[in-house]
Structures are given as C-alpha cells and as structure tokens.
Amino acid sequence: MKKKNTQKSVKLHVKRGDNVIVIAGNHKGEQGTITEVKVSERRVILEGINMVKKHIKPSANNPEGGIIEMEAPIHISNVAHVDASGKATRIGRKKDENGKLVRYSKKSGEII
C-alpha cells in the first residue's frame, strides 16, 4: 500500500515552469521544463522526457482506442534546477529588499 504525505504545506525545490535537468535514471542528463507537479506523490512531469506508450480502450472521446505516447512522472529527487550556465544547482530561499521570500541559485547567486 502506498503511503500518502499527510503534511498540509510541503516546500518543494521545484515549481511548474522551472527548467530542470534529470540527474538520475534512464534519462540522466536530459533537460526539460516542468509541466505539472504532483505534490502528494512528490513527482514531476517534464515536457518531452520519460515518454511511455499507453494503451487506451475505445471510448466516446476516442472511438478507435489505440496506443498513445505520453510523459510519465519522475521523482523530484531525480531532478535539479538548471542555472543560466546550463549546470545543475541547488535552490536557496532568502528575503529580498521588499521582505518578500525569493528563490536563488546557490551556485551563481542569481535570483530565479
């Protein structure tokens, strides 16, 4: 049985729209943009990466059925944020001049 995350607010190091690099697994070294974050499962879906074939039964929307290709989720521990130089970096949080919490690259120091 899968264990669900019961915490109300989870801080993740990635968000939808971030450019990330896969650091482990079959797609190691590939870069992509996050299209969806599944917080409860701690997984992300990257655009064009980890493509799988799925068999679809015929339905009203798809009367033919068939095989489609779609992106499968990747665990967030297997992706790292990419900085401007194209290398993997860790993310930190700090307050800016206005007191707002912003994310920044630990390698280059630039605000994301």
mmCIF file with all atom_site columns, C-alpha atoms in Angstrom:
data_model
loop_
_atom_site.group_PDB
_atom_site.id
_atom_site.type_symbol
_atom_site.label_atom_id
_atom_site.label_alt_id
_atom_site.label_comp_id
_atom_site.label_asym_id
_atom_site.label_entity_id
_atom_site.label_seq_id
_atom_site.pdbx_PDB_ins_code
_atom_site.Cartn_x
_atom_site.Cartn_y
_atom_site.Cartn_z
_atom_site.occupancy
_atom_site.B_iso_or_equiv
_atom_site.pdbx_formal_charge
_atom_site.auth_seq_id
_atom_site.auth_comp_id
_atom_site.auth_asym_id
_atom_site.auth_atom_id
_atom_site.pdbx_PDB_model_num
ATOM 1   C CA . MET A 1 1   ? 0.000   0.000  0.000   1.00 0.00 ? 1   MET A CA 1
ATOM 2   C CA . LYS A 1 2   ? 1.323   3.427  -0.932  1.00 0.00 ? 2   LYS A CA 1
ATOM 3   C CA . LYS A 1 3   ? 1.936   5.839  1.916   1.00 0.00 ? 3   LYS A CA 1
ATOM 4   C CA . LYS A 1 4   ? 0.391   9.281  1.407   1.00 0.00 ? 4   LYS A CA 1
ATOM 5   C CA . ASN A 1 5   ? 2.014   12.506 2.520   1.00 0.00 ? 5   ASN A CA 1
ATOM 6   C CA . THR A 1 6   ? -0.124  13.898 5.351   1.00 0.00 ? 6   THR A CA 1
ATOM 7   C CA . GLN A 1 7   ? 1.619   17.275 5.739   1.00 0.00 ? 7   GLN A CA 1
ATOM 8   C CA . LYS A 1 8   ? -0.518  20.278 4.804   1.00 0.00 ? 8   LYS A CA 1
ATOM 9   C CA . SER A 1 9   ? 2.189   22.560 3.376   1.00 0.00 ? 9   SER A CA 1
ATOM 10  C CA . VAL A 1 10  ? 5.152   20.964 1.633   1.00 0.00 ? 10  VAL A CA 1
ATOM 11  C CA . LYS A 1 11  ? 8.046   23.091 0.385   1.00 0.00 ? 11  LYS A CA 1
ATOM 12  C CA . LEU A 1 12  ? 9.461   21.650 -2.818  1.00 0.00 ? 12  LEU A CA 1
ATOM 13  C CA . HIS A 1 13  ? 12.584  22.868 -4.606  1.00 0.00 ? 13  HIS A CA 1
ATOM 14  C CA . VAL A 1 14  ? 10.838  22.956 -7.995  1.00 0.00 ? 14  VAL A CA 1
ATOM 15  C CA . LYS A 1 15  ? 7.753   24.648 -9.455  1.00 0.00 ? 15  LYS A CA 1
ATOM 16  C CA . ARG A 1 16  ? 5.793   24.392 -12.687 1.00 0.00 ? 16  ARG A CA 1
ATOM 17  C CA . GLY A 1 17  ? 7.677   26.203 -15.449 1.00 0.00 ? 17  GLY A CA 1
ATOM 18  C CA . ASP A 1 18  ? 11.167  25.629 -13.992 1.00 0.00 ? 18  ASP A CA 1
ATOM 19  C CA . ASN A 1 19  ? 13.948  24.421 -16.263 1.00 0.00 ? 19  ASN A CA 1
ATOM 20  C CA . VAL A 1 20  ? 15.469  21.300 -14.739 1.00 0.00 ? 20  VAL A CA 1
ATOM 21  C CA . ILE A 1 21  ? 17.976  18.576 -15.590 1.00 0.00 ? 21  ILE A CA 1
ATOM 22  C CA . VAL A 1 22  ? 17.465  14.890 -14.826 1.00 0.00 ? 22  VAL A CA 1
ATOM 23  C CA . ILE A 1 23  ? 20.322  13.778 -12.531 1.00 0.00 ? 23  ILE A CA 1
ATOM 24  C CA . ALA A 1 24  ? 19.464  10.073 -12.130 1.00 0.00 ? 24  ALA A CA 1
ATOM 25  C CA . GLY A 1 25  ? 17.711  7.308  -14.032 1.00 0.00 ? 25  GLY A CA 1
ATOM 26  C CA . ASN A 1 26  ? 17.358  6.337  -17.682 1.00 0.00 ? 26  ASN A CA 1
ATOM 27  C CA . HIS A 1 27  ? 17.034  9.958  -18.851 1.00 0.00 ? 27  HIS A CA 1
ATOM 28  C CA . LYS A 1 28  ? 20.060  11.282 -16.940 1.00 0.00 ? 28  LYS A CA 1
ATOM 29  C CA . GLY A 1 29  ? 21.467  14.475 -18.476 1.00 0.00 ? 29  GLY A CA 1
ATOM 30  C CA . GLU A 1 30  ? 18.311  15.498 -20.346 1.00 0.00 ? 30  GLU A CA 1
ATOM 31  C CA . GLN A 1 31  ? 16.890  18.975 -19.730 1.00 0.00 ? 31  GLN A CA 1
ATOM 32  C CA . GLY A 1 32  ? 13.243  19.973 -19.801 1.00 0.00 ? 32  GLY A CA 1
ATOM 33  C CA . THR A 1 33  ? 10.548  22.234 -18.431 1.00 0.00 ? 33  THR A CA 1
ATOM 34  C CA . ILE A 1 34  ? 8.202   21.134 -15.668 1.00 0.00 ? 34  ILE A CA 1
ATOM 35  C CA . THR A 1 35  ? 4.606   20.975 -16.909 1.00 0.00 ? 35  THR A CA 1
ATOM 36  C CA . GLU A 1 36  ? 2.990   19.518 -13.774 1.00 0.00 ? 36  GLU A CA 1
ATOM 37  C CA . VAL A 1 37  ? 3.930   18.958 -10.124 1.00 0.00 ? 37  VAL A CA 1
ATOM 38  C CA . LYS A 1 38  ? 2.203   16.188 -8.168  1.00 0.00 ? 38  LYS A CA 1
ATOM 39  C CA . VAL A 1 39  ? 2.849   17.339 -4.598  1.00 0.00 ? 39  VAL A CA 1
ATOM 40  C CA . SER A 1 40  ? 1.235   14.394 -2.795  1.00 0.00 ? 40  SER A CA 1
ATOM 41  C CA . GLU A 1 41  ? 3.306   11.894 -4.795  1.00 0.00 ? 41  GLU A CA 1
ATOM 42  C CA . ARG A 1 42  ? 6.426   14.120 -4.857  1.00 0.00 ? 42  ARG A CA 1
ATOM 43  C CA . ARG A 1 43  ? 6.731   13.674 -8.603  1.00 0.00 ? 43  ARG A CA 1
ATOM 44  C CA . VAL A 1 44  ? 7.009   15.995 -11.606 1.00 0.00 ? 44  VAL A CA 1
ATOM 45  C CA . ILE A 1 45  ? 6.160   15.651 -15.277 1.00 0.00 ? 45  ILE A CA 1
ATOM 46  C CA . LEU A 1 46  ? 8.715   17.071 -17.708 1.00 0.00 ? 46  LEU A CA 1
ATOM 47  C CA . GLU A 1 47  ? 7.868   18.182 -21.230 1.00 0.00 ? 47  GLU A CA 1
ATOM 48  C CA . GLY A 1 48  ? 9.089   15.570 -23.738 1.00 0.00 ? 48  GLY A CA 1
ATOM 49  C CA . ILE A 1 49  ? 11.053  13.466 -21.219 1.00 0.00 ? 49  ILE A CA 1
ATOM 50  C CA . ASN A 1 50  ? 10.299  9.953  -19.911 1.00 0.00 ? 50  ASN A CA 1
ATOM 51  C CA . MET A 1 51  ? 7.859   9.190  -22.721 1.00 0.00 ? 51  MET A CA 1
ATOM 52  C CA . VAL A 1 52  ? 5.839   5.972  -22.361 1.00 0.00 ? 52  VAL A CA 1
ATOM 53  C CA . LYS A 1 53  ? 3.259   4.260  -24.559 1.00 0.00 ? 53  LYS A CA 1
ATOM 54  C CA . LYS A 1 54  ? -0.183  3.844  -23.058 1.00 0.00 ? 54  LYS A CA 1
ATOM 55  C CA . HIS A 1 55  ? -2.900  1.545  -24.421 1.00 0.00 ? 55  HIS A CA 1
ATOM 56  C CA . ILE A 1 56  ? -6.266  3.325  -24.490 1.00 0.00 ? 56  ILE A CA 1
ATOM 57  C CA . LYS A 1 57  ? -9.608  1.494  -24.597 1.00 0.00 ? 57  LYS A CA 1
ATOM 58  C CA . PRO A 1 58  ? -12.203 2.780  -27.051 1.00 0.00 ? 58  PRO A CA 1
ATOM 59  C CA . SER A 1 59  ? -14.451 5.433  -25.509 1.00 0.00 ? 59  SER A CA 1
ATOM 60  C CA . ALA A 1 60  ? -16.859 8.181  -26.603 1.00 0.00 ? 60  ALA A CA 1
ATOM 61  C CA . ASN A 1 61  ? -13.980 10.671 -26.882 1.00 0.00 ? 61  ASN A CA 1
ATOM 62  C CA . ASN A 1 62  ? -11.669 8.212  -28.635 1.00 0.00 ? 62  ASN A CA 1
ATOM 63  C CA . PRO A 1 63  ? -13.813 5.633  -30.506 1.00 0.00 ? 63  PRO A CA 1
ATOM 64  C CA . GLU A 1 64  ? -10.814 3.929  -32.106 1.00 0.00 ? 64  GLU A CA 1
ATOM 65  C CA . GLY A 1 65  ? -8.807  3.419  -28.902 1.00 0.00 ? 65  GLY A CA 1
ATOM 66  C CA . GLY A 1 66  ? -5.182  2.617  -29.625 1.00 0.00 ? 66  GLY A CA 1
ATOM 67  C CA . ILE A 1 67  ? -1.742  3.435  -28.322 1.00 0.00 ? 67  ILE A CA 1
ATOM 68  C CA . ILE A 1 68  ? -0.725  6.971  -27.329 1.00 0.00 ? 68  ILE A CA 1
ATOM 69  C CA . GLU A 1 69  ? 2.599   8.352  -26.170 1.00 0.00 ? 69  GLU A CA 1
ATOM 70  C CA . MET A 1 70  ? 2.624   10.442 -23.000 1.00 0.00 ? 70  MET A CA 1
ATOM 71  C CA . GLU A 1 71  ? 5.042   11.724 -20.368 1.00 0.00 ? 71  GLU A CA 1
ATOM 72  C CA . ALA A 1 72  ? 5.419   9.663  -17.201 1.00 0.00 ? 72  ALA A CA 1
ATOM 73  C CA . PRO A 1 73  ? 6.224   11.268 -13.824 1.00 0.00 ? 73  PRO A CA 1
ATOM 74  C CA . ILE A 1 74  ? 9.753   11.436 -12.383 1.00 0.00 ? 74  ILE A CA 1
ATOM 75  C CA . HIS A 1 75  ? 10.522  11.674 -8.657  1.00 0.00 ? 75  HIS A CA 1
ATOM 76  C CA . ILE A 1 76  ? 11.604  15.179 -7.604  1.00 0.00 ? 76  ILE A CA 1
ATOM 77  C CA . SER A 1 77  ? 14.809  13.834 -6.046  1.00 0.00 ? 77  SER A CA 1
ATOM 78  C CA . ASN A 1 78  ? 15.940  12.879 -9.565  1.00 0.00 ? 78  ASN A CA 1
ATOM 79  C CA . VAL A 1 79  ? 15.748  16.424 -10.960 1.00 0.00 ? 79  VAL A CA 1
ATOM 80  C CA . ALA A 1 80  ? 17.808  19.524 -10.211 1.00 0.00 ? 80  ALA A CA 1
ATOM 81  C CA . HIS A 1 81  ? 17.258  23.138 -11.201 1.00 0.00 ? 81  HIS A CA 1
ATOM 82  C CA . VAL A 1 82  ? 19.374  24.470 -14.087 1.00 0.00 ? 82  VAL A CA 1
ATOM 83  C CA . ASP A 1 83  ? 21.079  27.863 -13.750 1.00 0.00 ? 83  ASP A CA 1
ATOM 84  C CA . ALA A 1 84  ? 21.964  30.252 -16.583 1.00 0.00 ? 84  ALA A CA 1
ATOM 85  C CA . SER A 1 85  ? 25.196  28.372 -17.410 1.00 0.00 ? 85  SER A CA 1
ATOM 86  C CA . GLY A 1 86  ? 23.237  25.144 -18.001 1.00 0.00 ? 86  GLY A CA 1
ATOM 87  C CA . LYS A 1 87  ? 24.560  23.253 -14.977 1.00 0.00 ? 87  LYS A CA 1
ATOM 88  C CA . ALA A 1 88  ? 22.637  21.729 -12.089 1.00 0.00 ? 88  ALA A CA 1
ATOM 89  C CA . THR A 1 89  ? 22.339  23.892 -8.985  1.00 0.00 ? 89  THR A CA 1
ATOM 90  C CA . ARG A 1 90  ? 20.652  23.777 -5.616  1.00 0.00 ? 90  ARG A CA 1
ATOM 91  C CA . ILE A 1 91  ? 17.967  26.260 -4.620  1.00 0.00 ? 91  ILE A CA 1
ATOM 92  C CA . GLY A 1 92  ? 18.012  28.531 -1.580  1.00 0.00 ? 92  GLY A CA 1
ATOM 93  C CA . ARG A 1 93  ? 15.444  30.957 -0.201  1.00 0.00 ? 93  ARG A CA 1
ATOM 94  C CA . LYS A 1 94  ? 16.134  34.465 1.080   1.00 0.00 ? 94  LYS A CA 1
ATOM 95  C CA . LYS A 1 95  ? 14.281  37.721 1.560   1.00 0.00 ? 95  LYS A CA 1
ATOM 96  C CA . ASP A 1 96  ? 14.782  40.473 -0.992  1.00 0.00 ? 96  ASP A CA 1
ATOM 97  C CA . GLU A 1 97  ? 14.787  44.251 -0.392  1.00 0.00 ? 97  GLU A CA 1
ATOM 98  C CA . ASN A 1 98  ? 10.985  44.306 -0.059  1.00 0.00 ? 98  ASN A CA 1
ATOM 99  C CA . GLY A 1 99  ? 10.948  41.492 2.509   1.00 0.00 ? 99  GLY A CA 1
ATOM 100 C CA . LYS A 1 100 ? 9.473   39.017 0.022   1.00 0.00 ? 100 LYS A CA 1
ATOM 101 C CA . LEU A 1 101 ? 10.857  35.454 0.041   1.00 0.00 ? 101 LEU A CA 1
ATOM 102 C CA . VAL A 1 102 ? 12.581  34.642 -3.273  1.00 0.00 ? 102 VAL A CA 1
ATOM 103 C CA . ARG A 1 103 ? 14.390  31.594 -4.610  1.00 0.00 ? 103 ARG A CA 1
ATOM 104 C CA . TYR A 1 104 ? 18.025  31.884 -5.701  1.00 0.00 ? 104 TYR A CA 1
ATOM 105 C CA . SER A 1 105 ? 20.690  29.681 -7.249  1.00 0.00 ? 105 SER A CA 1
ATOM 106 C CA . LYS A 1 106 ? 23.264  28.562 -4.687  1.00 0.00 ? 106 LYS A CA 1
ATOM 107 C CA . LYS A 1 107 ? 25.936  28.177 -7.398  1.00 0.00 ? 107 LYS A CA 1
ATOM 108 C CA . SER A 1 108 ? 25.647  31.552 -9.129  1.00 0.00 ? 108 SER A CA 1
ATOM 109 C CA . GLY A 1 109 ? 23.676  33.524 -6.521  1.00 0.00 ? 109 GLY A CA 1
ATOM 110 C CA . GLU A 1 110 ? 21.195  34.860 -9.071  1.00 0.00 ? 110 GLU A CA 1
ATOM 111 C CA . ILE A 1 111 ? 17.502  35.155 -8.221  1.00 0.00 ? 111 ILE A CA 1
ATOM 112 C CA . ILE A 1 112 ? 15.213  32.721 -10.023 1.00 0.00 ? 112 ILE A CA 1
#
